[in-house]
Coordinates of C-alpha atoms and ligand atoms in Angstrom, one line a residue:
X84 CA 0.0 0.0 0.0
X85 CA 1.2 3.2 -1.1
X86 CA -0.8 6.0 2.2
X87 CA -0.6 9.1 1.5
X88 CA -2.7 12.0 3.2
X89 CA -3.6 14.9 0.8
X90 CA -4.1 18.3 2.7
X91 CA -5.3 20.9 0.1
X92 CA -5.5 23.8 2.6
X93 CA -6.9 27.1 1.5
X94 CA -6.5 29.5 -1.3
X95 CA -5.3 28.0 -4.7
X96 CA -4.4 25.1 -2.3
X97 CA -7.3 22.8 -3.7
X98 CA -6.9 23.4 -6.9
X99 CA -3.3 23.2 -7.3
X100 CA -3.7 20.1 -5.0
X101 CA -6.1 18.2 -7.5
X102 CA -4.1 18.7 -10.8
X103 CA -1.2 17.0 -8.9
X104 CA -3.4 14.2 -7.5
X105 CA -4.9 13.5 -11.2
X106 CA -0.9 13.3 -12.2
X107 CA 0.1 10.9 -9.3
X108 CA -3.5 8.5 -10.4
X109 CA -2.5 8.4 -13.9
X110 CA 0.8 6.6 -12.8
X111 CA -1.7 3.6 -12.0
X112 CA 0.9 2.9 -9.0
X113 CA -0.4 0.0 -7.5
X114 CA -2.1 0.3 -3.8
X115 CA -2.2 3.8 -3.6
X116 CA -4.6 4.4 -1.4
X117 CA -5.2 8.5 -0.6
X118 CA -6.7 10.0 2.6
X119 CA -8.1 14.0 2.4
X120 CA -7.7 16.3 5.4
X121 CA -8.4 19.6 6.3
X122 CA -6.0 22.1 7.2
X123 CA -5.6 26.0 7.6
X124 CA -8.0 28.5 7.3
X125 CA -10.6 25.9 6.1
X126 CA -10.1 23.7 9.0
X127 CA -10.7 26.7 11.3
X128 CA -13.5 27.4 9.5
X129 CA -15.1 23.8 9.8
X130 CA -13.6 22.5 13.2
X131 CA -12.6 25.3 15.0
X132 CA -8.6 24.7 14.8
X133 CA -6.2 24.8 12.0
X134 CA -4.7 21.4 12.4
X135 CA -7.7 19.2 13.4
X136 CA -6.5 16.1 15.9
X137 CA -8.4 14.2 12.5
X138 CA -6.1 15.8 10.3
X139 CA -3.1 14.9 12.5
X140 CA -4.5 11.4 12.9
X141 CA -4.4 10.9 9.1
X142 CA -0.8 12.3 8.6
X143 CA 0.8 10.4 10.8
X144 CA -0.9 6.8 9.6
X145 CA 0.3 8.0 6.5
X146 CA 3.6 7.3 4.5
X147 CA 3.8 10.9 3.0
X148 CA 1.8 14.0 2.9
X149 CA 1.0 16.2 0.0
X150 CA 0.4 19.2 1.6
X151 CA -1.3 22.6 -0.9
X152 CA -0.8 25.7 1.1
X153 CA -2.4 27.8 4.2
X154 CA -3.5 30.9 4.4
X155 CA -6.2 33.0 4.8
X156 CA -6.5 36.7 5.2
X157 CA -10.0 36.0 6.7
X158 CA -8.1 34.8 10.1
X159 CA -5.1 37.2 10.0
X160 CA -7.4 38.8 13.5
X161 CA -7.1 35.4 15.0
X162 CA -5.0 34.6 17.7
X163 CA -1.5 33.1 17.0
X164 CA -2.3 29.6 17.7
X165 CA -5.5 29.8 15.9
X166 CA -4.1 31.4 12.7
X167 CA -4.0 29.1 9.3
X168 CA 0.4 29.2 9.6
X169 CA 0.0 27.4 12.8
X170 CA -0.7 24.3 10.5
X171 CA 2.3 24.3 9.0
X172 CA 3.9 24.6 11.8
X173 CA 2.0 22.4 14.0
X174 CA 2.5 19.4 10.7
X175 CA 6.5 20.0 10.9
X176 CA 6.4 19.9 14.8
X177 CA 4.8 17.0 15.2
X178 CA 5.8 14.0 12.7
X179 CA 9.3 15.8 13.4
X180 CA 9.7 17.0 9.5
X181 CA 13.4 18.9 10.8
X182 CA 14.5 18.6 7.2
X183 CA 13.3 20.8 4.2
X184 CA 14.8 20.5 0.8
X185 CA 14.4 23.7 -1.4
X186 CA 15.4 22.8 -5.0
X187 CA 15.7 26.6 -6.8
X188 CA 16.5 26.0 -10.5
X189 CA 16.0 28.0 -13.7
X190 CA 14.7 25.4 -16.3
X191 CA 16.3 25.5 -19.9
X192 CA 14.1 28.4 -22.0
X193 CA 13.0 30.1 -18.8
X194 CA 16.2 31.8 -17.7
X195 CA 14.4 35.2 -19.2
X196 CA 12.3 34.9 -16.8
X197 CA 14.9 35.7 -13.9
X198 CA 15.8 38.8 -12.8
X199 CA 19.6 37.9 -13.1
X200 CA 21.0 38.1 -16.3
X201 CA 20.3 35.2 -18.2
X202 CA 24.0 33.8 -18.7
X203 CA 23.9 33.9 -14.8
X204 CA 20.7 32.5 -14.2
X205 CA 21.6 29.6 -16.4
X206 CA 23.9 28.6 -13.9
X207 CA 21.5 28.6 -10.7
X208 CA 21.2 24.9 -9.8
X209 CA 21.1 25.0 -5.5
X210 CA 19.3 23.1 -3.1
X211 CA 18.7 24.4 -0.2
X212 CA 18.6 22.3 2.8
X213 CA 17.2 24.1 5.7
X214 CA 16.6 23.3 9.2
X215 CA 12.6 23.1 10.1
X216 CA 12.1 22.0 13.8
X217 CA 13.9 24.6 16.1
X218 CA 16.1 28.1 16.0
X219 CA 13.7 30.9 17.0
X220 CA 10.2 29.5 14.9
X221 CA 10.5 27.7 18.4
X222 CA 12.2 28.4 21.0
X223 CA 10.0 30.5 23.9
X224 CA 8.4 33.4 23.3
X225 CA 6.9 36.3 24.5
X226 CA 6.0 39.9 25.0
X227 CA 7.1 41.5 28.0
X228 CA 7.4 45.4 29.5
X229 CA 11.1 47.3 28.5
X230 CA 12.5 49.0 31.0
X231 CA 11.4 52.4 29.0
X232 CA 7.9 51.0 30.1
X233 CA 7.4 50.2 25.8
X234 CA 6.5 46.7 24.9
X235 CA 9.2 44.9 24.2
X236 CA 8.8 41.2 22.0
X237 CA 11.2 38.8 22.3
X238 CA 11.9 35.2 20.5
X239 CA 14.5 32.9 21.8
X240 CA 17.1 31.2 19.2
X241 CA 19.0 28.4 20.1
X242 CA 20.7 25.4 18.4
X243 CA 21.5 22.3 19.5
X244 CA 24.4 19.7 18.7
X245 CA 22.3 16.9 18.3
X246 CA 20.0 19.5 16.5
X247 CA 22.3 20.9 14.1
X248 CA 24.7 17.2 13.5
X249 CA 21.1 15.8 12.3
X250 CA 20.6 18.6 9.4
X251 CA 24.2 18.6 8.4
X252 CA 23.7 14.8 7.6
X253 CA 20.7 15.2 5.6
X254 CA 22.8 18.1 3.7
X255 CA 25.4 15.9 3.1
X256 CA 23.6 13.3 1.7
X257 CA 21.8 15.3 -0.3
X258 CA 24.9 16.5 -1.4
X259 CA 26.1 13.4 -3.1
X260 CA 23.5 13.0 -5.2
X261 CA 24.8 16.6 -6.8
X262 CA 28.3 17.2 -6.6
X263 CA 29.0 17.2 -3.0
X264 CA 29.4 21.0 -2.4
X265 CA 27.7 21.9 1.2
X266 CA 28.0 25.6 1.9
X267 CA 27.0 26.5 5.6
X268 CA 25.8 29.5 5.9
X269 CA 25.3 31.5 9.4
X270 CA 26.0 34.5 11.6
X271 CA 28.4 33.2 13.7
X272 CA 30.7 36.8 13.8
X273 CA 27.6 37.8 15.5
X274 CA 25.4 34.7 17.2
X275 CA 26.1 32.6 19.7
X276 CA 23.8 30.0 18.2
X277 CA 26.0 30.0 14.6
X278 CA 29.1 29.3 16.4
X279 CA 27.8 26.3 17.8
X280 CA 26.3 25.5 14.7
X281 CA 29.6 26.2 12.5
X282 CA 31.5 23.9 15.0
X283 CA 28.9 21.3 14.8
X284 CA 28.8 21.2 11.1
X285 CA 32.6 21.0 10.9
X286 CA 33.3 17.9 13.1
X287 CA 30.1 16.4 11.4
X288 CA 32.1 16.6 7.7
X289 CA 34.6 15.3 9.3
X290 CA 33.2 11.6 9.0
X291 CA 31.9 12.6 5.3
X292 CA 35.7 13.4 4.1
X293 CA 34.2 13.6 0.5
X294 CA 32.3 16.5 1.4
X295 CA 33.8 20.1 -0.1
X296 CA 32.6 22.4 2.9
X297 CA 32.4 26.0 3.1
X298 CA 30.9 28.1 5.5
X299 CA 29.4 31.9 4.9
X300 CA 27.4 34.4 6.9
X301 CA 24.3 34.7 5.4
X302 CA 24.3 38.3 4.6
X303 CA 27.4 37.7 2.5
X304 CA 25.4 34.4 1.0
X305 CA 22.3 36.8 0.3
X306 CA 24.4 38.7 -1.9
X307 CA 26.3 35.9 -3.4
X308 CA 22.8 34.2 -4.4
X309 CA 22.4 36.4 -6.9
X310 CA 25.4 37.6 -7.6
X311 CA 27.4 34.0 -8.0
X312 CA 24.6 31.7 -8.0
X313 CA 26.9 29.0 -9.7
X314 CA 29.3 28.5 -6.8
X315 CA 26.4 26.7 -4.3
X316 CA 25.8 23.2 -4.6
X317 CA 23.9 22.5 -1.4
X318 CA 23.1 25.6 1.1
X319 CA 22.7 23.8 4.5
X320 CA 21.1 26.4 7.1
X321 CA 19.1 27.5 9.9
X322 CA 15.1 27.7 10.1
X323 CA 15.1 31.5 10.3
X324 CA 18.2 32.1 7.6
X325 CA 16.5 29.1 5.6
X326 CA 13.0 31.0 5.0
X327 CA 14.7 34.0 3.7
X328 CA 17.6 32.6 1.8
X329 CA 15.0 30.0 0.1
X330 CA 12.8 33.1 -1.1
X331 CA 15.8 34.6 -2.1
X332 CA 16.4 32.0 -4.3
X333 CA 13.4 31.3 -5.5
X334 CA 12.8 35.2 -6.5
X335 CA 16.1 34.6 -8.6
X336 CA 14.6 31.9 -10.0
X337 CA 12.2 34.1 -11.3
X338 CA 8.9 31.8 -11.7
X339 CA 7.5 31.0 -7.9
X340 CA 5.1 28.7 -9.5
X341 CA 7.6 26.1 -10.3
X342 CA 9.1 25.2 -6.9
X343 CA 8.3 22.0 -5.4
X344 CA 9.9 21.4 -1.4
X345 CA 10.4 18.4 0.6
X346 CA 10.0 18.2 4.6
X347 CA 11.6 15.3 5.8
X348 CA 11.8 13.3 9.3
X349 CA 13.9 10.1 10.3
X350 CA 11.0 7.6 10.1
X351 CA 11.5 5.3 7.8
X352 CA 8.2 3.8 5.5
X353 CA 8.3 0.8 3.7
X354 CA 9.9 2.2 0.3
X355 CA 12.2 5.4 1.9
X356 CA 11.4 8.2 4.5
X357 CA 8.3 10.0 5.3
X358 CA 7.8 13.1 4.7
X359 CA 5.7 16.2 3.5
X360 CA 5.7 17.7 -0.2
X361 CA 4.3 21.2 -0.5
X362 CA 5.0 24.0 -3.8
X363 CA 6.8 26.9 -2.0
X364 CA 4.1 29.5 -3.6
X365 CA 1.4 29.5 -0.7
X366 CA -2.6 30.1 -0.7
X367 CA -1.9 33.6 -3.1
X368 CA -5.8 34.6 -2.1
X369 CA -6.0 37.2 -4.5
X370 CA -6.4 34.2 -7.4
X371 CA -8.0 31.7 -5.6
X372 CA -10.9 29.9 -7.5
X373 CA -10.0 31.2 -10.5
X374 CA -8.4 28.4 -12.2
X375 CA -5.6 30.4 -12.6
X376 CA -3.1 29.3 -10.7
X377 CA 0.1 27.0 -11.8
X378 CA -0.1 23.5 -10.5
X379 CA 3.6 22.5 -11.6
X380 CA 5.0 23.2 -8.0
X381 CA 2.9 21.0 -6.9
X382 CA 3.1 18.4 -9.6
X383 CA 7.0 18.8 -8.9
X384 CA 6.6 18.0 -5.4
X385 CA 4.7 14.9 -6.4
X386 CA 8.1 14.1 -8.0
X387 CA 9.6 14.8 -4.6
X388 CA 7.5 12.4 -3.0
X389 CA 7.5 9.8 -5.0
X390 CA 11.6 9.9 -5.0
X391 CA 12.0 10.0 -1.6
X392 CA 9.3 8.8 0.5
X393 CA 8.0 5.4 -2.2
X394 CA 12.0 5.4 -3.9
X395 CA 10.2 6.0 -6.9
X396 CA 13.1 7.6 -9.0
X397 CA 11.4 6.8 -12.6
X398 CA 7.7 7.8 -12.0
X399 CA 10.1 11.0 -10.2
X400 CA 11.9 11.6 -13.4
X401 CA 9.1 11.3 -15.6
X402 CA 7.0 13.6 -14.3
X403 CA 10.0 15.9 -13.7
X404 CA 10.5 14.9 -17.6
X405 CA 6.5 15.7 -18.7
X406 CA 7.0 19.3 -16.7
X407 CA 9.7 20.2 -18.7
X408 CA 8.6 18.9 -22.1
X409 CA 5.2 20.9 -21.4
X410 CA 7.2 24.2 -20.5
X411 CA 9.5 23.2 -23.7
X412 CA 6.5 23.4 -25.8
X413 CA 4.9 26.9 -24.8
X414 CA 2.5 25.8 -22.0
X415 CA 2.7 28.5 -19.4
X416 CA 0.7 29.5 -16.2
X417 CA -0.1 33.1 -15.7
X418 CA 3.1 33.8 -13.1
X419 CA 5.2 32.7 -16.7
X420 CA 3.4 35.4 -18.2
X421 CA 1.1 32.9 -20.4
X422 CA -2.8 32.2 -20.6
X423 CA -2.8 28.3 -19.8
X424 CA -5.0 27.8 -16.7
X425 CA -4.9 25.1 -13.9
X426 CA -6.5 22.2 -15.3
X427 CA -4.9 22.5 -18.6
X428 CA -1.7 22.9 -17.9
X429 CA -2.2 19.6 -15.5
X430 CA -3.9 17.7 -18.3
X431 CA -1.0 19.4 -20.6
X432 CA 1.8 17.6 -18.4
X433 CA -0.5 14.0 -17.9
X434 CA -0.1 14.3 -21.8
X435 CA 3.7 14.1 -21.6
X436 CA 4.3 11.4 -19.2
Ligands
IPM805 C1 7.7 28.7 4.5 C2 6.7 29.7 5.0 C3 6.4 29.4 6.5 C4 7.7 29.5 7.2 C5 5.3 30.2 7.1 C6 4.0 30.0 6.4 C7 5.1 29.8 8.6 O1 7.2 31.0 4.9 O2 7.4 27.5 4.5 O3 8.8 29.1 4.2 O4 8.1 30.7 7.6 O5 8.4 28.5 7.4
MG806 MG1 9.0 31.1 3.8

């Protein structure tokens, strides 16, 4: 049996969602077997929380997640913990997804698309492996009085050995599937919490002697994402330096709608690793419903799933392969600046596998 829990979520969420499911049936994989949960702002709106015990229930009886997006600016006046994001969170929390891969790459025929210049953007080709589970997303919290009598918020960041050794494996072994280059990036001339993650990182490598190492603060790496993209192999980094280096990247990339993302834990399923696969685009509320929207993130993180949580590499690479051959031959969502709409652009790419 092939479980995996399908969490469409709000905004463009469903319908990206079901483009990707039709793709992943047309495989005819045998025993797949696929459980729907709610999540976000919808699951607020029908059970009165945005990760529903259900929902939670399903996930973790499942063997991977296909996750669509949350958010909902009809909550943004909802308290924190009641707010679509929590979901997210609350997913990667508890099946302990501290692992999420960021591919950012400009496809053949897209680089125009980029804001770089196109005989740099030709060269972007980075994964980004970020840590999900701790750094200041978690650590306590609060709001408390200054001493000026002002409010004053305040978010703990901390990092672990055991915390950061477990990501630094994951980004080397992503890395040999590429060509080994892990660049570290942190702010460890300024943070207590990056030195003991640099020093971490470099006894880790030092059982993984085929790893090429580097380490960069990551206000020197924002630059060089966009200046040098070529020069990045694997980025291994924090939760807080992950979100913004992996928008940063994807920005570069040019076309949002075309980045797939992995969330991985430790627990092992039958045919690889769990996990959670969710297009790095979000709910965008202002074309939900519309049939607008570009399901190829999500399609891509189908790919993502299959490779890594079923060891599926050939369904993986041929729908990798249909994605491309459709965007070789002029099919383009509205964030490519073409007319093709959700459902065709799915049935455009089921064509091609
Ligand atoms: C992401 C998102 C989330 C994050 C939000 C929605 C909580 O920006 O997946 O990068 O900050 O991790
Ligand atoms: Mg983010």
């Amino acid at each position: 049996m092939m479980k995996i829990a399908v969490l469409p979520g709000d905004g463009i969420g469903p319908e990206v969602t079901r483009e990707a499911v039709r793709v992943l049936e047309s495989l005819g994989l045998p025993g797949l077997t696929l459980f729907d949960g709610d999540v976000g702002g919808i699951a607020y709106k029908r059970h009165g929380h945005p990760l529903p015990e259900e929902t939670l229930t399903i996930a973790k009886s499942c063997d991977a997640v296909l996750f669509g997006a949350v958010g909902d600016p009809d909550c943004d006046a909802l308290e924190r913990h009641l707010r679509p994001e929590q979901a997210i969170l609350g997913l990667r929390k508890h099946l302990d997804l501290f692992a999420n891969l960021r591919p950012a790459k400009v496809f053949a025929g897209l680089e125009h698309l980029s804001p770089l210049k196109p005989e740099i953007a030709s060269t972007l080709d980075m994964m980004i492996v970020r840590e999900l589970t701790g750094d200041v997303y978690f650590g306590d919290k609060g709001e408390r009085v200054a001493n000026d009598g002002s409010r004053e918020g305040w978010d703990m960041m901390a990092y672990s050995e055991t915390e950061v050794q477990r990501i630094a494996r994951v980004a080397f072994r992503t890395a040999r599937s590429r060509d080994c280059r892990v660049c570290s990036v942190d702010k460890a001339n300024v943070l207590e919490t990056s030195q003991v993650w640099r020093d971490t990182v470099k006894h880790a490598a030092k059982s993984h002697p085929d790893i090429d190492l580097s380490h960069m603060y990551v206000d020197n790496a924002a630059m060089q994402v966009i200046s040098n993209p070529s020069q990045f192999g694997v980025i291994l980094t924090g939760n807080l330096f992950g979100d913004i280096i992996s928008d940063l990247a994807s920005a570069a990339v040019g076309s949002i709608g075309l980045l797939p993302s992995a969330s991985m834990g430790d627990r092992a399923t039958d045919f690889g690793r769990f996990g959670l696969y969710e297009p790095i685009h979000g709910s965008a509320p202002d074309i939900a419903g519309q049939g607008k929207a570009n399901p190829m993130a999500t399609i891509l993180s189908v790919a993502m799933l299959l490779r890594y949580s079923f060891g599926r590499e050939d369904e993986a690479a041929r729908i990798e392969a249909a994605v491309e051959k459709a965007l070789a031959d002029g099919i383009r969502g509205g964030d490519l600046g073409g007319a093709h709409g959700t459902v065709e652009i799915g049935a455009a790419v089921r064509e091609r596998l």
